[in-house]
XYZ file of C-alpha atoms in Angstrom:
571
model
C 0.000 0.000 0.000
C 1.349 3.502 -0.702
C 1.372 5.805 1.865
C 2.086 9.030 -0.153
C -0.047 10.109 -2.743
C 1.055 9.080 -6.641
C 2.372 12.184 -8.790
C 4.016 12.479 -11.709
C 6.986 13.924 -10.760
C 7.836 11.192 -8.089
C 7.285 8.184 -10.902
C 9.121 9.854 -14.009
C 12.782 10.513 -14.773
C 14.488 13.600 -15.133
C 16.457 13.927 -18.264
C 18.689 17.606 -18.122
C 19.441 19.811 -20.812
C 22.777 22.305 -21.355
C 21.449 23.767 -24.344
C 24.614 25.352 -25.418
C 25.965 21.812 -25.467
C 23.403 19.282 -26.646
C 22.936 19.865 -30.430
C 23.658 22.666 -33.119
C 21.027 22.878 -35.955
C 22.201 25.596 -37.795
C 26.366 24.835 -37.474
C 27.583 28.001 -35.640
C 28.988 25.652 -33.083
C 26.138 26.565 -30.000
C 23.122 24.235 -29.341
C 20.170 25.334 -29.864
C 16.562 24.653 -29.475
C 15.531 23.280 -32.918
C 19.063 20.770 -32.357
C 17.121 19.897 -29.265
C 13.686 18.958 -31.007
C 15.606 17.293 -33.480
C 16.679 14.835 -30.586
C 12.885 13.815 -29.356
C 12.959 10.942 -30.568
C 15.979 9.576 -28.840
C 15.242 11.005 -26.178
C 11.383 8.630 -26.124
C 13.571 6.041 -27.030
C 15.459 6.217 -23.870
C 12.464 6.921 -21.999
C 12.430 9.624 -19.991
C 9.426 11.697 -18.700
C 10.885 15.271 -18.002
C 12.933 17.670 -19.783
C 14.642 20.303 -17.490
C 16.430 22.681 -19.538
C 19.336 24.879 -18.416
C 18.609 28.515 -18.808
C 17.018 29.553 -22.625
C 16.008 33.046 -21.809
C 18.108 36.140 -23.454
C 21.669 36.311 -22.153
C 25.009 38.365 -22.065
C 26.712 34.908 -21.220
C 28.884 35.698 -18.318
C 27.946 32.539 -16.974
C 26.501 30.831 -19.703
C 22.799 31.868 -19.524
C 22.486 31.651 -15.460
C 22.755 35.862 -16.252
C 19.447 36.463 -17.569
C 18.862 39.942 -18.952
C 15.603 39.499 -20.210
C 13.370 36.624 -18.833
C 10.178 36.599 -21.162
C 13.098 36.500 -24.812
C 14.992 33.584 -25.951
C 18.943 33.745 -26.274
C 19.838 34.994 -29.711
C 22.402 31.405 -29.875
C 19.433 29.388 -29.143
C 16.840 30.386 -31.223
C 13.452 32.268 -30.899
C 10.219 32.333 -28.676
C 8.465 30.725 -31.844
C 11.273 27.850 -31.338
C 10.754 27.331 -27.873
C 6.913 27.249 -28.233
C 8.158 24.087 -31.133
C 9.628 22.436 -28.908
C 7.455 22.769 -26.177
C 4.740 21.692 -28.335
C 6.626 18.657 -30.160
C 7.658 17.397 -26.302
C 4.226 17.167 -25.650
C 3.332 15.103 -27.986
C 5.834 12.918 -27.161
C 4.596 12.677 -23.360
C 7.666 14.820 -22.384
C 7.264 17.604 -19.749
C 9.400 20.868 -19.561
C 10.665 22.614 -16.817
C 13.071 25.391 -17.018
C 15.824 27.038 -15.204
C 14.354 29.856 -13.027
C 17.277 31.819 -12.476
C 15.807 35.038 -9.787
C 18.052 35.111 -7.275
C 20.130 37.710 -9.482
C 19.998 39.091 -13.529
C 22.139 40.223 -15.661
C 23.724 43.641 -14.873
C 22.366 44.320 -18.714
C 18.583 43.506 -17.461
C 16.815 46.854 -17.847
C 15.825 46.667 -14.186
C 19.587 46.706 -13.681
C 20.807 49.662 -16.019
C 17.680 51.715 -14.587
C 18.619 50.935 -11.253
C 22.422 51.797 -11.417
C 21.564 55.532 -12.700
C 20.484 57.429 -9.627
C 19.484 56.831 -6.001
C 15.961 57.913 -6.854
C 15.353 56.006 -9.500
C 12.354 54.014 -9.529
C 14.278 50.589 -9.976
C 16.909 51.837 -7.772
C 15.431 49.536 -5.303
C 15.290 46.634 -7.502
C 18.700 45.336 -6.130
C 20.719 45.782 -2.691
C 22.778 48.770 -2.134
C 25.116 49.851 0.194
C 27.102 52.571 1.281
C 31.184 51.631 1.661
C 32.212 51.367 5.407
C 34.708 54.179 4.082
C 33.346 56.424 0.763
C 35.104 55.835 -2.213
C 36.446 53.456 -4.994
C 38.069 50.628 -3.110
C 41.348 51.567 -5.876
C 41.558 54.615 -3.739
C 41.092 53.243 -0.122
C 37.376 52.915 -0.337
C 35.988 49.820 1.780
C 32.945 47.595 0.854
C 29.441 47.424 2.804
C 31.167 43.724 4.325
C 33.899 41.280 3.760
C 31.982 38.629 1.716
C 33.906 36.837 -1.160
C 31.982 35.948 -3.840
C 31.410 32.753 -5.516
C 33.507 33.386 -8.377
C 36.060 35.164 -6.323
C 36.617 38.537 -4.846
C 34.062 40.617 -3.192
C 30.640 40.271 -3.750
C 30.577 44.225 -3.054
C 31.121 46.037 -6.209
C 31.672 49.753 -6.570
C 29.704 52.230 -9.304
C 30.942 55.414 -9.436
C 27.960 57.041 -10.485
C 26.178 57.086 -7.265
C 29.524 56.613 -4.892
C 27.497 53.285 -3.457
C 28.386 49.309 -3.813
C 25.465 46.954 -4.970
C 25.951 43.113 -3.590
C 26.557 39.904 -6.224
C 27.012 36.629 -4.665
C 28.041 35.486 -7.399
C 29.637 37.506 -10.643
C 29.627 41.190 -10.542
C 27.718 40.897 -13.825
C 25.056 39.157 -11.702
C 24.036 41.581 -9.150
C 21.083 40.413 -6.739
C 17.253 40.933 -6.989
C 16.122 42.704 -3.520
C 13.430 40.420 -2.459
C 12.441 42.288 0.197
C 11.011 45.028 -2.679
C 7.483 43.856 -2.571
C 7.550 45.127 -6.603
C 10.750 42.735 -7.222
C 8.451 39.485 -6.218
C 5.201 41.067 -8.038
C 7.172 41.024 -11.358
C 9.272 37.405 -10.708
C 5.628 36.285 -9.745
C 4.181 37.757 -13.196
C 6.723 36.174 -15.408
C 6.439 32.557 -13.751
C 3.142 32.858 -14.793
C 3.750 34.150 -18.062
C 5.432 30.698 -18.792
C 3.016 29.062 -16.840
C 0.417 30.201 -19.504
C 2.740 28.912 -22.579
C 2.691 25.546 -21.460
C 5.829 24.965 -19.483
C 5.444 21.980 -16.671
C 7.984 23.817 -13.902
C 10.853 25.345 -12.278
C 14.093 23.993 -11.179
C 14.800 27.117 -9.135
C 18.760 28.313 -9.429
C 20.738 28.872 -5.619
C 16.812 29.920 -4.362
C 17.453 29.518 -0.745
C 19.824 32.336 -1.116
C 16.509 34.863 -2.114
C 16.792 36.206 1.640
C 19.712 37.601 2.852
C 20.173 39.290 6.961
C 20.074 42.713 6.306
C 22.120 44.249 8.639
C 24.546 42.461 6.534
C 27.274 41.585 9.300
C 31.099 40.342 8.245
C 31.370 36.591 7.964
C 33.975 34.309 9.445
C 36.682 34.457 7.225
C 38.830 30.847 6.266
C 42.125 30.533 8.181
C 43.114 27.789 6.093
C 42.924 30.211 2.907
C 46.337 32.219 2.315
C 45.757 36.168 2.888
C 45.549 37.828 -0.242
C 41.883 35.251 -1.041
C 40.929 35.137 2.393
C 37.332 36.575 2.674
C 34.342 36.072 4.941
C 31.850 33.570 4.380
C 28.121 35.002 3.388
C 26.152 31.722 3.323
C 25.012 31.797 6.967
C 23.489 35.137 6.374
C 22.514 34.965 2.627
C 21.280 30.786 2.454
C 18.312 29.835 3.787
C 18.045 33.512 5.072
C 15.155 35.112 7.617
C 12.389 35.505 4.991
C 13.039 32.654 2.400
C 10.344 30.588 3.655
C 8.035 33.652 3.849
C 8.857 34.257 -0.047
C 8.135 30.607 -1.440
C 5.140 30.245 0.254
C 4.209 33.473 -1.251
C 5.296 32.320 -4.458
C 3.172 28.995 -4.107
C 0.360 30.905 -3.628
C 0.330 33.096 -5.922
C 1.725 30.864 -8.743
C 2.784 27.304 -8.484
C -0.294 26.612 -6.850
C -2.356 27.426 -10.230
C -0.443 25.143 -12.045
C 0.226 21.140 -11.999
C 3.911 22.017 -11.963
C 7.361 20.281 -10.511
C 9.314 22.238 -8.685
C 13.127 21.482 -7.440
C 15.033 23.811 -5.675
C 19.062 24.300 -5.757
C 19.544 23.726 -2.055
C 22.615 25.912 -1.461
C 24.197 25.394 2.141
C 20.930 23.492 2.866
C 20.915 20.595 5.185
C 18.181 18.244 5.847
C 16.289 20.231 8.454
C 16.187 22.593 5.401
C 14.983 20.382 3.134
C 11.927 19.070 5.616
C 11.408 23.089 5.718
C 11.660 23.735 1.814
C 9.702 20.735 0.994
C 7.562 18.780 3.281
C 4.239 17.429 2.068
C 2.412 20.302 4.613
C 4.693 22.726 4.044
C 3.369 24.247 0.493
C 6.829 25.722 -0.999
C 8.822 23.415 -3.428
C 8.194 19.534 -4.321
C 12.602 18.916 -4.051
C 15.549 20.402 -3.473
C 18.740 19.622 -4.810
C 21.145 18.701 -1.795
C 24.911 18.576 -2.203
C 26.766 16.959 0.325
C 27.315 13.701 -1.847
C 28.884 15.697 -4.722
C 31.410 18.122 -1.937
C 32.340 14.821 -0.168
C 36.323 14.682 -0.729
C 36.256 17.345 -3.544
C 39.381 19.545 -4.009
C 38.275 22.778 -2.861
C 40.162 26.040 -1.941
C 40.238 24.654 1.281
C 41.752 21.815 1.238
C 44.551 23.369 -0.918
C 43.555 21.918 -3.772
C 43.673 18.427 -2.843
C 40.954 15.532 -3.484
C 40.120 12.766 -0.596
C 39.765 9.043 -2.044
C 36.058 8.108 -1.864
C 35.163 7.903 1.514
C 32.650 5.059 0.469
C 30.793 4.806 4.228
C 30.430 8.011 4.716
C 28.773 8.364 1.092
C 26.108 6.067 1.991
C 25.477 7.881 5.178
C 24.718 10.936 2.985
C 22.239 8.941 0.979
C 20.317 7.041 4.132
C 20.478 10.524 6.129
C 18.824 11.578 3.120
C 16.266 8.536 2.006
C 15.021 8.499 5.756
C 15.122 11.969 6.564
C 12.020 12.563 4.058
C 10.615 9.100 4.378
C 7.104 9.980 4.188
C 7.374 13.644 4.902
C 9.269 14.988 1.764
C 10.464 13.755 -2.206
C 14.560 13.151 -2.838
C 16.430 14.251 -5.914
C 18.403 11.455 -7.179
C 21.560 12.408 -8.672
C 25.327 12.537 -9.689
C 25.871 14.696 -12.834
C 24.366 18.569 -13.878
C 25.647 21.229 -15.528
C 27.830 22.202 -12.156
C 29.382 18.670 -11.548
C 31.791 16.854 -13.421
C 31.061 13.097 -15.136
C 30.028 10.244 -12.540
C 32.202 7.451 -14.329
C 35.563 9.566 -13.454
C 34.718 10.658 -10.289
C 32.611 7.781 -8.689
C 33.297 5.250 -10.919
C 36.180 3.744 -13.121
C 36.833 5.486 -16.534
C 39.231 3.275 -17.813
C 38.689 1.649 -20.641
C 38.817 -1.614 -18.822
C 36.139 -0.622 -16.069
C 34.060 2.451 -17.679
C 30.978 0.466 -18.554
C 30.567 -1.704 -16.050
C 31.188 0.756 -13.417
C 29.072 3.380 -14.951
C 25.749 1.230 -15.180
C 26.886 0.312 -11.159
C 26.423 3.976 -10.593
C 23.353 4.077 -12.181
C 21.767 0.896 -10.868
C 22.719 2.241 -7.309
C 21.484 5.505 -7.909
C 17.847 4.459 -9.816
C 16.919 2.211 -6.992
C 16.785 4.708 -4.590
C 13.576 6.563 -3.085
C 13.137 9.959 -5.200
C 12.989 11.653 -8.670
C 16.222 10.500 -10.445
C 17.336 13.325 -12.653
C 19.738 11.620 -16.124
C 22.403 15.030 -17.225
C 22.810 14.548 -21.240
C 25.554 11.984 -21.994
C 25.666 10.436 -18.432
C 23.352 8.040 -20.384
C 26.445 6.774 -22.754
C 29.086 7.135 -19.712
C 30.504 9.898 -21.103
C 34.154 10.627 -19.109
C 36.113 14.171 -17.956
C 38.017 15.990 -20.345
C 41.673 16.417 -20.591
C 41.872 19.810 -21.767
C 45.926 20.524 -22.384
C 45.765 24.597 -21.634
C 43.980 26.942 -19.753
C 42.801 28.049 -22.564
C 40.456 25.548 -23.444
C 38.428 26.516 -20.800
C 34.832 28.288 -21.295
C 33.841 28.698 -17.301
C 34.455 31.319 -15.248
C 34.558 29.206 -12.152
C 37.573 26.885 -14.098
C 39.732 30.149 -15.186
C 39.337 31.609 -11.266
C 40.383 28.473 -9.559
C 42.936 28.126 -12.006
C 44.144 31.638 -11.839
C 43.957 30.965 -7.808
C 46.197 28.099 -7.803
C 48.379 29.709 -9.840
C 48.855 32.217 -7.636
C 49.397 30.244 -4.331
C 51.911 28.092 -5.814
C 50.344 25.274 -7.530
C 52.462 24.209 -10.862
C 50.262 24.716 -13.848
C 50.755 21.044 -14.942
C 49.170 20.303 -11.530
C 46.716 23.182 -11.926
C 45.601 21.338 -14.611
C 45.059 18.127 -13.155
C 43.133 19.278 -10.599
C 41.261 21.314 -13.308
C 39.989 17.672 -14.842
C 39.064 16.993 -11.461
C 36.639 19.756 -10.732
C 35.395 22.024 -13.437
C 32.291 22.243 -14.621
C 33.244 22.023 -18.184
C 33.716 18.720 -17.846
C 30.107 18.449 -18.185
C 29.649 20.908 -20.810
C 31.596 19.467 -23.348
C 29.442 18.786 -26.555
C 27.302 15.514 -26.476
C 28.650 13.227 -28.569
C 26.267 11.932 -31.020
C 28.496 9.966 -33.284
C 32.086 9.059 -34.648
C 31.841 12.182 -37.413
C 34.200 15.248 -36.622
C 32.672 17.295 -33.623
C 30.943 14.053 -32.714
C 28.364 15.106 -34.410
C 27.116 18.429 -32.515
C 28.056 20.528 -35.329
C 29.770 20.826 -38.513
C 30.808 24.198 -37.735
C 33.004 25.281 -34.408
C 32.346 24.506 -31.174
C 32.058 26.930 -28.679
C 34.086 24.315 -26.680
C 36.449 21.765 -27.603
C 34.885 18.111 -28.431
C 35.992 15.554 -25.844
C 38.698 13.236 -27.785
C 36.540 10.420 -26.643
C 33.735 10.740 -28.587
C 35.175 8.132 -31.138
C 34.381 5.668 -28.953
C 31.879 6.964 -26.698
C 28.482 8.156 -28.745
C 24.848 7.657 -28.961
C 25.083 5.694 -32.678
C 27.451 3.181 -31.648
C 25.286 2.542 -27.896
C 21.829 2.886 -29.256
C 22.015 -0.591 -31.252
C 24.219 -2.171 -28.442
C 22.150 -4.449 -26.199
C 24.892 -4.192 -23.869
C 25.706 -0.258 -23.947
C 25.439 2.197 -20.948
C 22.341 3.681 -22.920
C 20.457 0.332 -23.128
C 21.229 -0.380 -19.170
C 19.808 3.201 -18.430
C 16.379 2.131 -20.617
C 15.892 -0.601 -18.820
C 16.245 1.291 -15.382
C 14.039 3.548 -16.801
C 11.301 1.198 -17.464
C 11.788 -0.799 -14.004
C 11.299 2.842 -12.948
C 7.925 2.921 -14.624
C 6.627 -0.531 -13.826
C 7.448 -1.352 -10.430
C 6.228 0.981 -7.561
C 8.568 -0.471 -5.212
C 11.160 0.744 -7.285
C 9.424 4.148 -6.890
C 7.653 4.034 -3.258
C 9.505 1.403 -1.286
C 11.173 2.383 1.780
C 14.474 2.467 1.786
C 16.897 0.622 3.951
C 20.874 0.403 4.397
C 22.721 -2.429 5.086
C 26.524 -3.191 5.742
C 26.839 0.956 6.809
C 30.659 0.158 7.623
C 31.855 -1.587 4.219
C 34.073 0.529 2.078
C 33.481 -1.737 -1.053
C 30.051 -2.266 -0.987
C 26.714 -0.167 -1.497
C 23.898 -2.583 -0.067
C 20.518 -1.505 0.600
C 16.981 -2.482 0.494
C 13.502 -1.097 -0.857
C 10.111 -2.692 0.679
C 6.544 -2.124 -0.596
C 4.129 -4.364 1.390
C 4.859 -7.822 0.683
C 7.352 -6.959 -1.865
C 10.891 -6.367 -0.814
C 14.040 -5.533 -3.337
C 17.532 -6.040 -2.290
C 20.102 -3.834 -4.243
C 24.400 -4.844 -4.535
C 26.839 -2.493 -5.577
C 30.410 -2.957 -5.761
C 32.317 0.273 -5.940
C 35.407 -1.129 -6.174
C 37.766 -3.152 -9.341
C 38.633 -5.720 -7.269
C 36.066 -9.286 -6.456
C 34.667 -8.259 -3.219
C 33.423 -11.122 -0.470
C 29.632 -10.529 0.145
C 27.365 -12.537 2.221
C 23.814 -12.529 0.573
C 20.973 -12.740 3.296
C 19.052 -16.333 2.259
C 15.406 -14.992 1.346
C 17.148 -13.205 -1.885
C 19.362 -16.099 -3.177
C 16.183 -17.211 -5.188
C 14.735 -13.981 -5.655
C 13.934 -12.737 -9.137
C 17.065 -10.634 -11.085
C 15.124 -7.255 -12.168
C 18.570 -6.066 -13.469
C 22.444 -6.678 -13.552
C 25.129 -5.082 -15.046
C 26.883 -8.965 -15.372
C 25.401 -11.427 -17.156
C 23.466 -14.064 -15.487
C 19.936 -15.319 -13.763
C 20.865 -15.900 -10.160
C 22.383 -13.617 -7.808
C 25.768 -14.159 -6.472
C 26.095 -15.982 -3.128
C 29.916 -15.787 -2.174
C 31.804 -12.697 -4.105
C 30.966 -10.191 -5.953
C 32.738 -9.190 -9.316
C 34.819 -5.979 -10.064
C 31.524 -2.793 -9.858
C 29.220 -5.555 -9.981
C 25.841 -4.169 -9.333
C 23.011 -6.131 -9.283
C 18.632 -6.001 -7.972
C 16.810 -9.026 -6.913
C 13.128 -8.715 -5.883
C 11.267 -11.033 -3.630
C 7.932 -11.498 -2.030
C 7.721 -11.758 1.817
């Protein structure tokens, strides 16, 4: 018996978007949305239920697209409004839903609000973002001091200085991405207006970019600074008074009511800084805000980080499935998981999780997806994850597209690092490993375009692309339809509760999922060597739903190098 109630958005899978990445129709090396439509049909053959598509609307590109500067207008690179409502329409058809990228915690500095707001203290958009007087008057070039000491995402302050009114306006982020002032009543009234603007074209949802940062403290106090950070980068932390801020809750609510609530929409939120008393907050079943939210403490686990000077932890493999159980039971019955590995900010599972040599890529990529697709939420597929597509081994600096990539690069530059090992760590962490161009087939460019890419083609598309794994019975791709379907024909797969077993291995990710009398036990070895594994007696005759090996019966003594395997039983 289920014991939430059945939606659409719990039983379907996610399959994300980078537009600028995913296919170029008319050759000037950018996806676009007509390369998109042209790919429907793969997409239904794969089998997903959801598009969510990385930010479309018109765009400066500092940050490719998450800088909006006009939210109701497509981006020139990507096509038209007339486009969009094409694909929106031909999605439909196909039983695909889209939600886009709502990007409102900040615009471009090129929105009008922005350039309106920037040109006197009285202007009637002034308000429209957050500004502050220095704590000493001036340009900070001539011993001026910002509002606070907050560093920004993307490095440096998140205080910049205009001249033309002698005041600093905040950007968490890029200083081409100054914030929205949410406590302006008029700021929510016209966010409000343009979700529903899409709404009314035809759009299924929001994945909401860094929204738990919409409410900041406004007294705006200093923030503990990072001792282990050398001097000249050392600035104070803003999360704990700009992520899940005084008002946040206040806003969504507001924003439920006036909008989502009109629509039969999903909604995920980017949980920045949020942990799971957050989520229960952002997303409980009585709580009338957002149906998900993105959490990241699987993905930061071990990464190389400022902090850590740069260095990456090996897997910590127990305290990853801690993550994932805090997680699955936290919202048991009170809340809806997001299920993933890859998006546009992460780099490919297979090389970080997995095994991306050419020995171990396969088989250790389907492990990550078995393990991932039996677990209790929405799992969310980021384009090529589905063919095990690998990092990228750029060779120069210059190959780089992301501003994130060129500041930590510039950063370990300056604090020491080699630029051999700058590099390295580069193929470690940036997001263009994700944003290299999906590769489609063996042709030049893999495919994406006959003209040139706005980023370099990953040198293993030759081997790696859709043509070569869509006829292949035993390809990544066909693996990832078949979890699809168990997705869509077994509830347990999709309601079952969720629990852990063997918490303390380092080599092995086992866990169950129970529906009534029907109970699924799930094996994943996340390690290349055979692995000694003890399976409980009521499962050794159990019925295989999936392996990535071949074979009918479960194994009873070992497990094989990433072996990953689900056997379902009746109790």
């Amino acid at each position: 018996m289920i014991h939430e109630e059945r939606t659409w958005w719990k039983e379907g899978v996610v399959y994300q978007i980078y537009p600028r990445s995913f296919c170029d129709s008319n050759n000037d090396g950018i996806g676009d949305l007509n390369g998109i439509c042209s790919k429907l049909d793969y997409l239904t053959e794969l089998g997903i239920d959801i598009i969510w598509l990385c930010p479309v609307f018109k765009s400066p590109n500092d940050d490719n697209g998450y800088d909006i500067s006009d939210y109701r207008d497509i981006m020139d690179e990507f096509g038209t409004l007339a486009d969009f409502d094409r694909l929106a329409a031909e999605a439909h058809k196909r039983n695909i839903r889209i939600v886009l990228d709502l990007v409102v915690n900040h615009t471009s500095d090129e929105h009008k609000w922005f350039v309106e707001s920037r040109k006197s203290k009285d202007n009637p958009f002034r308000d429209y973002y957050i500004w502050r007087s220095g704590r000493t008057p001036g340009d900070p070039s001539s011993g001026g001091t910002p509002p606070n000491n907050w560093g920004a995402v993307f490095g440096g302050s998140t205080w910049e200085y205009d001249k033309t009114t002698d005041m600093y306006y905040l950007h968490l982020f890029s200083r081409k991405q100054p914030d929205l002032n949410w406590e302006n009543e008029k700021v929510r009234s016209e966010v409000y207006d343009m979700m529903t603007w899409w709404g009314n074209k035809g759009i299924d949802g929001f994945r909401m970019d860094v929204i738990t940062m919409i409410s900041k403290n406004q007294r705006f106090p200093d923030g503990r600074t990072n001792p282990c950070v050398s001097e000249q980068y050392r600035y104070g932390e803003f999360a704990p008074y700009a992520a899940n801020g005084p008002r946040v809750h206040e806003f969504l609510r507001e924003m439920n009511s006036r909008v989502i609530s009109k629509f039969d929409w999903m909604t995920v939120g980017e949980g920045a800084s949020s942990e799971l008393s957050n989520a229960l907050e952002y997303t409980g079943y009585d709580r009338h805000e957002l149906n998900m939210l993105f959490m990241f403490e699987h993905v930061n686990l071990g990464k190389p980080c400022r902090a850590s000077n740069w260095k990456a932890a090996p897997l910590d493999l127990a305290a990853l499935k801690q993550i994932f159980a805090k997680w699955q039971n936290g919202l048991e019955g009170k809340g809806w998981n997001t299920l993933y590995w890859e998006n546009h900010d992460q780099v490919r599972s297979v090389s970080r999780f997995g095994n991306d040599s050419s020995e171990y890529r396969v088989v250790s990529a389907k492990m990550l997806a078995l393990c991932l697709f039996f677990m209790k939420g929405t799992p969310y597929v980021y384009q090529g994850e589905e063919l095990g597509m690998v990092n990228v081994k750029f060779s120069s600096i210059t190959d780089y597209r992301d501003l994130a990539s060129c500041n930590d690069y510039n950063e370990m530059i300056k604090s020491g690092l080699p630029p051999q090992d700058a590099l390295k760590t580069l193929r470690k962490i940036s997001r263009d490993n994700a944003r290299t161009p999906m590769q489609w087939d063996a042709s030049e460019n893999a495919g994406f375009t006959t003209g040139r890419p706005w980023i370099k083609v990953n040198s293993s598309y030759k081997e790696i692309n859709a043509a070569a794994e869509i006829t292949d019975p035993d390809s990544v791709f066909s693996f990832y339809r078949q979890l699809i379907h168990l997705r869509h024909t077994d509830l347990t797969v999709v309601y079952g509760r969720f629990e852990l077993l063997m918490p303390d291995s380092r080599e092995l990710f086992v866990y169950t999922r129970t529906l009534d009398a029907c109970s699924i036990l799930v094996v994943c070895n996340f390690t290349g060597r055979t692995v000694a594994v003890s399976i409980p007696a009521e499962y050794r005759a159990g019925k295989i739903l999936i392996s990535n090996y071949t074979g009918s019966e479960p194994p009873v003594e070992c497990v094989r190098p990433y072996e990953a395997f689900a056997v379902e039983i009746t109790v």
